[in-house]
Structures are given as C-alpha cells and as structure tokens.
Amino acid sequence: MNSKASLAICTVIIGCMLNNIFLEYIIKLDPGAGHLITFLQFCFIALHGVIFTSKFGRAERKIPLKEYLTLVAFFFVTSVVNNWAFAFNIPVPLHFIFRAGSLIANLIMGVLILKKKYTWDKYLSVFMITAGIVICTLYSSKNVGKSCLDCSDTNNVMQQQPESVDPAQFFWWSIGILLLTGALLLSARMGIYQETLYQEYGKHPSEALYYTHLLSLPGFLIYGSSIWEHFEISLKSELVQIPLTNIVIPILFVYLFFNVLTQYMCISSVYVLTTECTSLTVTLVITLRKFMSLVFSIVYFDNPFTLAHWFGTFLVFGGTLIFTEVPKRVMESQKQKKVKKS
C-alpha cells in the first residue's frame, strides 16, 4: 500500500470519528436535524468544488457527465431506500447489521461482476469482521437507537418489532428486509462502478467528489420543509460567544460548522482512497470506521463493554489483520530469518 493510500486511511478514520463527535452533540440538541446536516455538507463540498476543482466552470472535465449522473443515481436511490426501510418496522440495530454486511456484498459483487478471485483468507477475514460487528451491534441494541451515528435520516421514528407476530406486520417487515438487501447490493455495485470508472478514465477523486455532490443537490427539494424547520430550531438554540471576540452565535451553528468541515475531511479522503485501492479495501476501511463509531458510542454513553463486545472486537481486529495479510508477512519474515541463519 502506497503512502497516499495510508494517509487517506488515517484521515478517513480521524475525520469521520471527529465528524461523529459533532454529530452526537447536534443530535442531543436536535434529534431530527439529519436532513439539515446532510444538506449543509453537500452544499459545502459543492461550493468548494466550484471554486477549487471546477475553477468556476473553466476546468475541463475528465470523466463524462453521464457517468457522474449514473453514479449519483446509485447514491441517491441507495440513500432513499435505506431511509425508507424504517417505515417497514425495521429496528435500528437490524439496520446497523445490514450496513455491516457491506463487506460481504462487495465481495459477492466483485466475484459476479468483475469476475475477481479471492484467496481463502480474504473470505475468512470478511466473515470474521462482519460477524464481529453483528455481535457488537446486537449487544448494544438498547443504546444504538440513541446514538445512531451513521443514520442520515434521524427524523424517522425508529419502530421496533412487536412482541407477538402479526401476519400483516410481518409482511411489511419482510418488505423492509428486501429493501435493505437491495440497498446493500446497490451500494456494493456503486463501489464497483467507481472502480471501473477510474480504470477507464484515470484517477480524479476531487472531480468525482465535486460532481457527485453537486448533482445530488436537487434531490434535497424533497426534504425542503424538514431542512427549513430544523434551520429555525438551530437559530433558536443557546447562544455562545466566539473566543477572543464579542460575537455570539447559536451553539448549533458551531456544531454544524465543525460537522461540515470534518465531513469534508472524511469524504474527500474516502474518494482519494477509491482511486488508490480496490472497492473491497475501501469498504473494509469504511466498515472498520463504523465499528469504531459503535465502540465510541458505547464509551460515550458510558455503557458496559461486555464479554460479547470483547469477542466481537477480537473478531473484527483479527479479521482485519488477516485481510491486510499481517500474519502471512510475519510468517514469511520468520522463514527468511531461519533461511539466513541456516
């Protein structure tokens, strides 16, 4: 792995973890601010791209616009379907578990579409990481709904499954499961589509970041009323003074500002990573970041870290070591030392 990819992985983890901290603060004050947060993030990235990437429309585009439109369609449909699933009695922990399955989905799509062949240790590592996250999620199910670190639609009512099985409710729950499965496969397909785009047109992460966010902005018209409602809530939040000045601004504006900056740091690093690594490796990094977010949530809310959590953590990090071939490299190093001695 080259230095550019290593730096991107570090900034993905740091940026996304900081982003989750500010997201926690926002959600504690305004649990329904999800659409406002996402809209501001997209606006900032699009504005940044207009100035520094597009040069106000003067820069030549390296990848055709129709390819970006396809990518945006993948992204938008995946987001809508993921959020729509909550309306079908899908509880938050189950939603988290499906998101954890993105590694397996990416592996399957890579085999089916790109005709890739993976070694047995890659399959083992993917299943270990997925199992570890599922275990940690299940044992944190009472608290996940409070934090919901990776939910873009925090305005939804998180419905739980009923204690007694009702045929009608079970039917709609099954529809929700199908929606989540479809979103999972679409997300994996989008990652592979990005990989093939870069193979055909070259590596242009800044351009891809700009156009995918700019072209997605019209989709927020659907959530216009929610965005305006929570903007007004932010305006009415507690006032704080900016250090070294006499300026006072609403506290939610401060959190939103830092959330947007850290999101840019996170997502721009992800796009750099997509140009340097395969879609499976990118999915691994993002999945590990989500796992760290879950662990952070447990610590942040002062929840017990049970034996099951330790076991899940062992599976995740063990699977990561196997995926990155650390044990194999250690064994090869030991063999080389023995050869030199002999």
mmCIF file of C-alpha atoms in Angstrom:
data_model
loop_
_atom_site.group_PDB
_atom_site.id
_atom_site.type_symbol
_atom_site.label_atom_id
_atom_site.label_comp_id
_atom_site.label_asym_id
_atom_site.label_seq_id
_atom_site.Cartn_x
_atom_site.Cartn_y
_atom_site.Cartn_z
ATOM 1 C CA MET A 1 0.000 0.000 0.000
ATOM 2 C CA ASN A 2 1.485 3.377 -1.010
ATOM 3 C CA SER A 3 1.878 6.424 1.235
ATOM 4 C CA LYS A 4 -1.055 8.240 -0.400
ATOM 5 C CA ALA A 5 -3.416 5.384 0.463
ATOM 6 C CA SER A 6 -2.033 5.137 4.021
ATOM 7 C CA LEU A 7 -2.545 8.876 4.567
ATOM 8 C CA ALA A 8 -6.089 8.626 3.150
ATOM 9 C CA ILE A 9 -6.931 5.787 5.569
ATOM 10 C CA CYS A 10 -5.674 7.841 8.541
ATOM 11 C CA THR A 11 -7.640 10.940 7.517
ATOM 12 C CA VAL A 12 -10.779 8.856 6.851
ATOM 13 C CA ILE A 13 -10.682 7.456 10.390
ATOM 14 C CA ILE A 14 -9.730 10.753 12.091
ATOM 15 C CA GLY A 15 -12.108 12.910 10.022
ATOM 16 C CA CYS A 16 -15.065 10.563 10.327
ATOM 17 C CA MET A 17 -14.558 10.000 14.069
ATOM 18 C CA LEU A 18 -14.419 13.775 14.686
ATOM 19 C CA ASN A 19 -17.472 14.163 12.473
ATOM 20 C CA ASN A 20 -19.360 11.664 14.638
ATOM 21 C CA ILE A 21 -18.435 13.573 17.808
ATOM 22 C CA PHE A 22 -20.010 16.783 16.470
ATOM 23 C CA LEU A 23 -22.933 14.759 15.131
ATOM 24 C CA GLU A 24 -23.501 13.429 18.664
ATOM 25 C CA TYR A 25 -23.666 16.978 20.018
ATOM 26 C CA ILE A 26 -26.110 18.087 17.323
ATOM 27 C CA ILE A 27 -28.406 15.069 17.723
ATOM 28 C CA LYS A 28 -28.522 15.554 21.515
ATOM 29 C CA LEU A 29 -29.933 19.068 20.974
ATOM 30 C CA ASP A 30 -31.991 18.387 17.834
ATOM 31 C CA PRO A 31 -32.599 14.688 17.064
ATOM 32 C CA GLY A 32 -34.360 15.461 13.763
ATOM 33 C CA ALA A 33 -31.572 17.518 12.170
ATOM 34 C CA GLY A 34 -30.381 14.746 9.829
ATOM 35 C CA HIS A 35 -31.571 16.322 6.576
ATOM 36 C CA LEU A 36 -30.205 19.750 7.524
ATOM 37 C CA ILE A 37 -26.794 18.262 8.370
ATOM 38 C CA THR A 38 -26.572 16.313 5.110
ATOM 39 C CA PHE A 39 -27.754 19.295 3.027
ATOM 40 C CA LEU A 40 -25.131 21.622 4.545
ATOM 41 C CA GLN A 41 -22.405 19.038 3.987
ATOM 42 C CA PHE A 42 -23.356 18.669 0.320
ATOM 43 C CA CYS A 43 -23.575 22.454 -0.153
ATOM 44 C CA PHE A 44 -20.103 22.996 1.331
ATOM 45 C CA ILE A 45 -18.480 20.254 -0.785
ATOM 46 C CA ALA A 46 -20.242 21.519 -3.947
ATOM 47 C CA LEU A 47 -19.192 25.148 -3.240
ATOM 48 C CA HIS A 48 -15.615 24.072 -2.530
ATOM 49 C CA GLY A 49 -15.618 22.167 -5.823
ATOM 50 C CA VAL A 50 -16.949 25.133 -7.812
ATOM 51 C CA ILE A 51 -14.034 27.258 -6.595
ATOM 52 C CA PHE A 52 -11.091 24.843 -6.428
ATOM 53 C CA THR A 53 -11.996 21.918 -8.731
ATOM 54 C CA SER A 54 -14.206 23.360 -11.472
ATOM 55 C CA LYS A 55 -12.494 26.804 -11.344
ATOM 56 C CA PHE A 56 -15.959 28.351 -11.826
ATOM 57 C CA GLY A 57 -16.610 26.107 -14.847
ATOM 58 C CA ARG A 58 -13.304 26.793 -16.597
ATOM 59 C CA ALA A 59 -11.628 23.452 -15.781
ATOM 60 C CA GLU A 60 -12.036 20.643 -18.296
ATOM 61 C CA ARG A 61 -13.980 17.624 -17.037
ATOM 62 C CA LYS A 62 -12.014 14.355 -17.178
ATOM 63 C CA ILE A 63 -14.960 11.951 -16.784
ATOM 64 C CA PRO A 64 -18.170 12.318 -18.887
ATOM 65 C CA LEU A 65 -21.161 13.896 -17.159
ATOM 66 C CA LYS A 66 -23.416 10.899 -17.933
ATOM 67 C CA GLU A 67 -21.105 8.670 -15.859
ATOM 68 C CA TYR A 68 -21.485 11.001 -12.885
ATOM 69 C CA LEU A 69 -25.259 11.041 -13.353
ATOM 70 C CA THR A 70 -25.260 7.231 -13.152
ATOM 71 C CA LEU A 71 -23.130 7.375 -10.006
ATOM 72 C CA VAL A 72 -25.466 9.947 -8.420
ATOM 73 C CA ALA A 73 -28.481 7.785 -9.291
ATOM 74 C CA PHE A 74 -26.855 4.836 -7.495
ATOM 75 C CA PHE A 75 -26.064 7.007 -4.477
ATOM 76 C CA PHE A 76 -29.453 8.723 -4.254
ATOM 77 C CA VAL A 77 -31.531 5.550 -4.673
ATOM 78 C CA THR A 78 -29.393 3.735 -2.076
ATOM 79 C CA SER A 79 -29.859 6.558 0.455
ATOM 80 C CA VAL A 80 -33.618 6.809 -0.131
ATOM 81 C CA VAL A 81 -34.157 3.040 0.127
ATOM 82 C CA ASN A 82 -32.044 2.817 3.303
ATOM 83 C CA ASN A 83 -34.101 5.546 4.982
ATOM 84 C CA TRP A 84 -37.397 4.214 3.605
ATOM 85 C CA ALA A 85 -36.775 0.848 5.297
ATOM 86 C CA PHE A 86 -37.505 2.416 8.708
ATOM 87 C CA ALA A 87 -41.156 2.769 7.662
ATOM 88 C CA PHE A 88 -41.448 -1.055 7.478
ATOM 89 C CA ASN A 89 -40.883 -1.947 11.156
ATOM 90 C CA ILE A 90 -37.106 -2.271 10.729
ATOM 91 C CA PRO A 91 -35.422 -1.593 14.103
ATOM 92 C CA VAL A 92 -32.202 0.436 14.218
ATOM 93 C CA PRO A 93 -29.933 -2.461 15.372
ATOM 94 C CA LEU A 94 -31.048 -4.561 12.392
ATOM 95 C CA HIS A 95 -30.361 -1.587 10.114
ATOM 96 C CA PHE A 96 -26.831 -1.395 11.548
ATOM 97 C CA ILE A 97 -26.317 -5.126 10.988
ATOM 98 C CA PHE A 98 -27.275 -4.836 7.323
ATOM 99 C CA ARG A 99 -24.862 -1.933 6.875
ATOM 100 C CA ALA A 100 -22.161 -4.115 8.415
ATOM 101 C CA GLY A 101 -22.852 -6.648 5.662
ATOM 102 C CA SER A 102 -21.484 -4.273 3.005
ATOM 103 C CA LEU A 103 -18.158 -6.129 3.009
ATOM 104 C CA ILE A 104 -19.816 -9.426 2.088
ATOM 105 C CA ALA A 105 -21.996 -7.698 -0.535
ATOM 106 C CA ASN A 106 -18.924 -6.066 -2.083
ATOM 107 C CA LEU A 107 -17.086 -9.380 -2.146
ATOM 108 C CA ILE A 108 -20.024 -11.118 -3.852
ATOM 109 C CA MET A 109 -20.495 -8.345 -6.430
ATOM 110 C CA GLY A 110 -16.759 -8.348 -7.167
ATOM 111 C CA VAL A 111 -16.898 -12.064 -7.938
ATOM 112 C CA LEU A 112 -20.102 -11.823 -10.021
ATOM 113 C CA ILE A 113 -19.419 -8.612 -11.983
ATOM 114 C CA LEU A 114 -15.632 -8.163 -12.087
ATOM 115 C CA LYS A 115 -15.002 -11.948 -12.104
ATOM 116 C CA LYS A 116 -12.449 -11.488 -9.345
ATOM 117 C CA LYS A 117 -10.923 -14.395 -7.493
ATOM 118 C CA TYR A 118 -10.056 -14.016 -3.834
ATOM 119 C CA THR A 119 -7.899 -16.232 -1.661
ATOM 120 C CA TRP A 120 -9.485 -18.181 1.204
ATOM 121 C CA ASP A 121 -8.048 -15.785 3.818
ATOM 122 C CA LYS A 122 -9.928 -12.844 2.243
ATOM 123 C CA TYR A 123 -13.234 -14.721 2.584
ATOM 124 C CA LEU A 124 -12.368 -15.661 6.187
ATOM 125 C CA SER A 125 -11.455 -12.086 7.133
ATOM 126 C CA VAL A 126 -14.646 -10.632 5.624
ATOM 127 C CA PHE A 127 -16.854 -13.098 7.500
ATOM 128 C CA MET A 128 -14.935 -12.533 10.772
ATOM 129 C CA ILE A 129 -15.301 -8.744 10.547
ATOM 130 C CA THR A 130 -18.993 -8.968 9.655
ATOM 131 C CA ALA A 131 -19.690 -11.441 12.485
ATOM 132 C CA GLY A 132 -17.816 -9.235 14.972
ATOM 133 C CA ILE A 133 -19.812 -6.136 14.068
ATOM 134 C CA VAL A 134 -23.105 -8.069 14.171
ATOM 135 C CA ILE A 135 -22.297 -9.361 17.694
ATOM 136 C CA CYS A 136 -21.342 -5.908 18.978
ATOM 137 C CA THR A 137 -24.458 -4.388 17.401
ATOM 138 C CA LEU A 138 -26.799 -6.987 18.908
ATOM 139 C CA TYR A 139 -25.393 -6.486 22.399
ATOM 140 C CA SER A 140 -25.566 -2.704 22.017
ATOM 141 C CA SER A 141 -29.121 -2.712 20.631
ATOM 142 C CA LYS A 142 -30.552 -0.855 23.632
ATOM 143 C CA ASN A 143 -28.249 2.088 23.001
ATOM 144 C CA VAL A 144 -27.771 2.187 19.245
ATOM 145 C CA GLY A 145 -31.079 3.947 18.773
ATOM 146 C CA LYS A 146 -29.862 6.762 20.993
ATOM 147 C CA SER A 147 -26.678 7.417 19.087
ATOM 148 C CA CYS A 148 -27.485 6.339 15.514
ATOM 149 C CA LEU A 149 -24.098 7.646 14.425
ATOM 150 C CA ASP A 150 -24.409 6.719 10.766
ATOM 151 C CA CYS A 151 -28.120 7.371 10.164
ATOM 152 C CA SER A 152 -28.614 10.172 7.650
ATOM 153 C CA ASP A 153 -32.348 10.257 8.379
ATOM 154 C CA THR A 154 -32.605 10.876 12.107
ATOM 155 C CA ASN A 155 -36.060 12.379 11.625
ATOM 156 C CA ASN A 156 -37.622 8.940 11.243
ATOM 157 C CA VAL A 157 -39.451 7.234 14.064
ATOM 158 C CA MET A 158 -37.490 4.099 14.946
ATOM 159 C CA GLN A 159 -40.143 1.465 15.246
ATOM 160 C CA GLN A 160 -39.476 -1.835 16.984
ATOM 161 C CA GLN A 161 -40.833 -5.259 16.089
ATOM 162 C CA PRO A 162 -43.894 -6.283 18.079
ATOM 163 C CA GLU A 163 -43.669 -8.933 20.742
ATOM 164 C CA SER A 164 -46.423 -11.062 19.111
ATOM 165 C CA VAL A 165 -46.066 -11.830 15.421
ATOM 166 C CA ASP A 166 -48.851 -10.225 13.412
ATOM 167 C CA PRO A 167 -49.086 -11.542 9.796
ATOM 168 C CA ALA A 168 -49.639 -8.082 8.305
ATOM 169 C CA GLN A 169 -46.768 -6.525 10.247
ATOM 170 C CA PHE A 170 -44.513 -9.469 9.433
ATOM 171 C CA PHE A 171 -45.311 -8.968 5.740
ATOM 172 C CA TRP A 172 -44.291 -5.291 5.843
ATOM 173 C CA TRP A 173 -41.220 -6.189 7.925
ATOM 174 C CA SER A 174 -40.253 -8.666 5.156
ATOM 175 C CA ILE A 175 -40.628 -5.874 2.590
ATOM 176 C CA GLY A 176 -38.264 -3.774 4.727
ATOM 177 C CA ILE A 177 -35.721 -6.609 4.742
ATOM 178 C CA LEU A 178 -35.940 -6.815 0.937
ATOM 179 C CA LEU A 179 -35.397 -3.048 0.704
ATOM 180 C CA LEU A 180 -32.310 -3.240 2.946
ATOM 181 C CA THR A 181 -30.947 -6.151 0.904
ATOM 182 C CA GLY A 182 -31.476 -4.213 -2.321
ATOM 183 C CA ALA A 183 -29.787 -1.102 -0.849
ATOM 184 C CA LEU A 184 -26.846 -3.224 0.302
ATOM 185 C CA LEU A 185 -26.302 -4.703 -3.161
ATOM 186 C CA LEU A 186 -26.784 -1.301 -4.832
ATOM 187 C CA SER A 187 -24.162 0.226 -2.536
ATOM 188 C CA ALA A 188 -21.696 -2.538 -3.392
ATOM 189 C CA ARG A 189 -22.479 -2.108 -7.112
ATOM 190 C CA MET A 190 -21.816 1.626 -6.803
ATOM 191 C CA GLY A 191 -18.361 0.952 -5.326
ATOM 192 C CA ILE A 192 -17.502 -1.391 -8.189
ATOM 193 C CA TYR A 193 -18.840 1.134 -10.718
ATOM 194 C CA GLN A 194 -16.490 3.763 -9.252
ATOM 195 C CA GLU A 195 -13.593 1.320 -9.521
ATOM 196 C CA THR A 196 -14.294 0.662 -13.215
ATOM 197 C CA LEU A 197 -14.683 4.409 -13.910
ATOM 198 C CA TYR A 198 -11.208 5.119 -12.535
ATOM 199 C CA GLN A 199 -9.753 2.238 -14.536
ATOM 200 C CA GLU A 200 -11.230 3.652 -17.749
ATOM 201 C CA TYR A 201 -10.807 7.416 -17.281
ATOM 202 C CA GLY A 202 -7.999 7.690 -14.716
ATOM 203 C CA LYS A 203 -7.895 8.815 -11.086
ATOM 204 C CA HIS A 204 -9.763 12.080 -10.459
ATOM 205 C CA PRO A 205 -11.034 11.970 -6.837
ATOM 206 C CA SER A 206 -11.577 15.742 -6.454
ATOM 207 C CA GLU A 207 -13.659 15.918 -9.631
ATOM 208 C CA ALA A 208 -15.715 12.853 -8.633
ATOM 209 C CA LEU A 209 -16.320 14.296 -5.155
ATOM 210 C CA TYR A 210 -17.461 17.629 -6.623
ATOM 211 C CA TYR A 211 -19.835 16.352 -9.300
ATOM 212 C CA THR A 212 -21.462 13.622 -7.203
ATOM 213 C CA HIS A 213 -22.332 16.179 -4.515
ATOM 214 C CA LEU A 214 -23.312 18.995 -6.890
ATOM 215 C CA LEU A 215 -25.626 16.788 -8.968
ATOM 216 C CA SER A 216 -27.247 15.401 -5.809
ATOM 217 C CA LEU A 217 -28.383 18.826 -4.531
ATOM 218 C CA PRO A 218 -31.738 18.917 -6.421
ATOM 219 C CA GLY A 219 -32.744 15.760 -4.524
ATOM 220 C CA PHE A 220 -32.900 17.779 -1.293
ATOM 221 C CA LEU A 221 -36.002 19.593 -2.588
ATOM 222 C CA ILE A 222 -37.913 16.552 -1.309
ATOM 223 C CA TYR A 223 -36.775 17.397 2.228
ATOM 224 C CA GLY A 224 -37.116 21.192 1.913
ATOM 225 C CA SER A 225 -39.686 21.629 4.713
ATOM 226 C CA SER A 226 -37.661 19.487 7.146
ATOM 227 C CA ILE A 227 -34.436 21.376 6.351
ATOM 228 C CA TRP A 228 -36.076 24.764 6.952
ATOM 229 C CA GLU A 229 -37.787 23.582 10.148
ATOM 230 C CA HIS A 230 -34.518 22.435 11.718
ATOM 231 C CA PHE A 231 -32.640 25.503 10.490
ATOM 232 C CA GLU A 232 -35.095 27.571 12.532
ATOM 233 C CA ILE A 233 -34.527 25.274 15.537
ATOM 234 C CA SER A 234 -30.769 25.880 15.172
ATOM 235 C CA LEU A 235 -31.352 29.646 15.128
ATOM 236 C CA LYS A 236 -33.187 29.408 18.470
ATOM 237 C CA SER A 237 -30.534 27.276 20.202
ATOM 238 C CA GLU A 238 -28.435 28.586 23.109
ATOM 239 C CA LEU A 239 -26.117 31.489 22.236
ATOM 240 C CA VAL A 240 -22.353 31.174 22.813
ATOM 241 C CA GLN A 241 -19.566 33.718 22.459
ATOM 242 C CA ILE A 242 -16.778 33.134 19.943
ATOM 243 C CA PRO A 243 -13.408 33.201 21.803
ATOM 244 C CA LEU A 244 -11.424 36.455 21.569
ATOM 245 C CA THR A 245 -14.415 38.289 20.042
ATOM 246 C CA ASN A 246 -17.695 39.851 21.172
ATOM 247 C CA ILE A 247 -19.660 37.861 18.598
ATOM 248 C CA VAL A 248 -22.349 35.488 19.861
ATOM 249 C CA ILE A 249 -23.898 32.754 17.698
ATOM 250 C CA PRO A 250 -26.260 29.815 18.310
ATOM 251 C CA ILE A 251 -24.420 26.759 19.675
ATOM 252 C CA LEU A 252 -25.929 24.508 16.993
ATOM 253 C CA PHE A 253 -24.333 26.680 14.314
ATOM 254 C CA VAL A 254 -20.928 25.992 15.901
ATOM 255 C CA TYR A 255 -21.541 22.232 15.917
ATOM 256 C CA LEU A 256 -22.884 22.314 12.346
ATOM 257 C CA PHE A 257 -19.833 24.268 11.167
ATOM 258 C CA PHE A 258 -17.349 21.750 12.582
ATOM 259 C CA ASN A 259 -19.504 18.834 11.472
ATOM 260 C CA VAL A 260 -19.402 20.105 7.871
ATOM 261 C CA LEU A 261 -15.607 20.644 7.956
ATOM 262 C CA THR A 262 -14.868 17.204 9.398
ATOM 263 C CA GLN A 263 -17.292 15.594 6.930
ATOM 264 C CA TYR A 264 -15.347 17.175 4.077
ATOM 265 C CA MET A 265 -12.119 15.808 5.556
ATOM 266 C CA CYS A 266 -13.719 12.368 5.851
ATOM 267 C CA ILE A 267 -15.461 12.090 2.480
ATOM 268 C CA SER A 268 -12.636 13.671 0.425
ATOM 269 C CA SER A 269 -10.250 11.098 1.904
ATOM 270 C CA VAL A 270 -12.684 8.307 1.003
ATOM 271 C CA TYR A 271 -12.685 9.500 -2.631
ATOM 272 C CA VAL A 272 -8.867 9.560 -2.659
ATOM 273 C CA LEU A 273 -8.922 6.028 -1.253
ATOM 274 C CA THR A 274 -11.231 4.850 -4.073
ATOM 275 C CA THR A 275 -8.539 5.865 -6.581
ATOM 276 C CA GLU A 276 -5.733 4.082 -4.727
ATOM 277 C CA CYS A 277 -7.385 0.838 -3.556
ATOM 278 C CA THR A 278 -9.944 -1.706 -4.728
ATOM 279 C CA SER A 279 -13.592 -1.249 -3.773
ATOM 280 C CA LEU A 280 -13.300 -4.160 -1.297
ATOM 281 C CA THR A 281 -10.413 -2.472 0.543
ATOM 282 C CA VAL A 282 -12.298 0.847 0.629
ATOM 283 C CA THR A 283 -15.356 -0.940 2.033
ATOM 284 C CA LEU A 284 -13.128 -2.582 4.670
ATOM 285 C CA VAL A 285 -11.794 0.802 5.836
ATOM 286 C CA ILE A 286 -15.297 2.326 5.981
ATOM 287 C CA THR A 287 -16.659 -0.726 7.825
ATOM 288 C CA LEU A 288 -13.865 -0.530 10.409
ATOM 289 C CA ARG A 289 -14.571 3.174 10.847
ATOM 290 C CA LYS A 290 -18.236 2.371 11.518
ATOM 291 C CA PHE A 291 -17.196 -0.270 14.051
ATOM 292 C CA MET A 292 -15.014 2.291 15.825
ATOM 293 C CA SER A 293 -18.003 4.655 15.833
ATOM 294 C CA LEU A 294 -20.113 1.980 17.517
ATOM 295 C CA VAL A 295 -17.441 1.378 20.170
ATOM 296 C CA PHE A 296 -17.113 5.137 20.675
ATOM 297 C CA SER A 297 -20.856 5.368 21.171
ATOM 298 C CA ILE A 298 -20.686 2.686 23.874
ATOM 299 C CA VAL A 299 -17.909 4.570 25.680
ATOM 300 C CA TYR A 300 -19.547 7.979 25.145
ATOM 301 C CA PHE A 301 -22.826 6.864 26.722
ATOM 302 C CA ASP A 302 -20.947 5.016 29.482
ATOM 303 C CA ASN A 303 -22.462 1.665 28.562
ATOM 304 C CA PRO A 304 -20.924 -1.631 29.741
ATOM 305 C CA PHE A 305 -18.397 -3.274 27.424
ATOM 306 C CA THR A 306 -19.442 -6.909 27.888
ATOM 307 C CA LEU A 307 -17.641 -10.169 27.141
ATOM 308 C CA ALA A 308 -19.643 -10.344 23.905
ATOM 309 C CA HIS A 309 -18.268 -6.923 22.909
ATOM 310 C CA TRP A 310 -14.723 -8.140 23.575
ATOM 311 C CA PHE A 311 -15.362 -11.239 21.446
ATOM 312 C CA GLY A 312 -16.815 -9.121 18.626
ATOM 313 C CA THR A 313 -13.839 -6.762 18.844
ATOM 314 C CA PHE A 314 -11.455 -9.734 18.663
ATOM 315 C CA LEU A 315 -13.206 -10.972 15.504
ATOM 316 C CA VAL A 316 -13.091 -7.522 13.868
ATOM 317 C CA PHE A 317 -9.424 -6.864 14.526
ATOM 318 C CA GLY A 318 -8.453 -10.488 13.875
ATOM 319 C CA GLY A 319 -10.270 -10.332 10.534
ATOM 320 C CA THR A 320 -8.564 -7.022 9.729
ATOM 321 C CA LEU A 321 -5.119 -8.481 10.415
ATOM 322 C CA ILE A 322 -5.893 -11.445 8.150
ATOM 323 C CA PHE A 323 -7.258 -9.154 5.399
ATOM 324 C CA THR A 324 -4.114 -6.994 5.457
ATOM 325 C CA GLU A 325 -2.016 -10.197 5.426
ATOM 326 C CA VAL A 326 -0.127 -9.267 8.617
ATOM 327 C CA PRO A 327 0.123 -12.902 9.902
ATOM 328 C CA LYS A 328 1.317 -14.057 6.457
ATOM 329 C CA ARG A 329 4.016 -11.366 6.354
ATOM 330 C CA VAL A 330 5.167 -12.199 9.887
ATOM 331 C CA MET A 331 5.446 -15.897 8.968
ATOM 332 C CA GLU A 332 7.374 -15.062 5.775
ATOM 333 C CA SER A 333 9.703 -12.826 7.774
ATOM 334 C CA GLN A 334 10.359 -15.634 10.266
ATOM 335 C CA LYS A 335 11.075 -18.066 7.409
ATOM 336 C CA GLN A 336 13.566 -15.634 5.865
ATOM 337 C CA LYS A 337 15.365 -15.278 9.213
ATOM 338 C CA LYS A 338 15.601 -19.066 9.535
ATOM 339 C CA VAL A 339 16.985 -19.335 5.977
ATOM 340 C CA LYS A 340 19.635 -16.699 6.706
ATOM 341 C CA LYS A 341 20.671 -18.469 9.916
ATOM 342 C CA SER A 342 20.918 -21.841 8.180
#
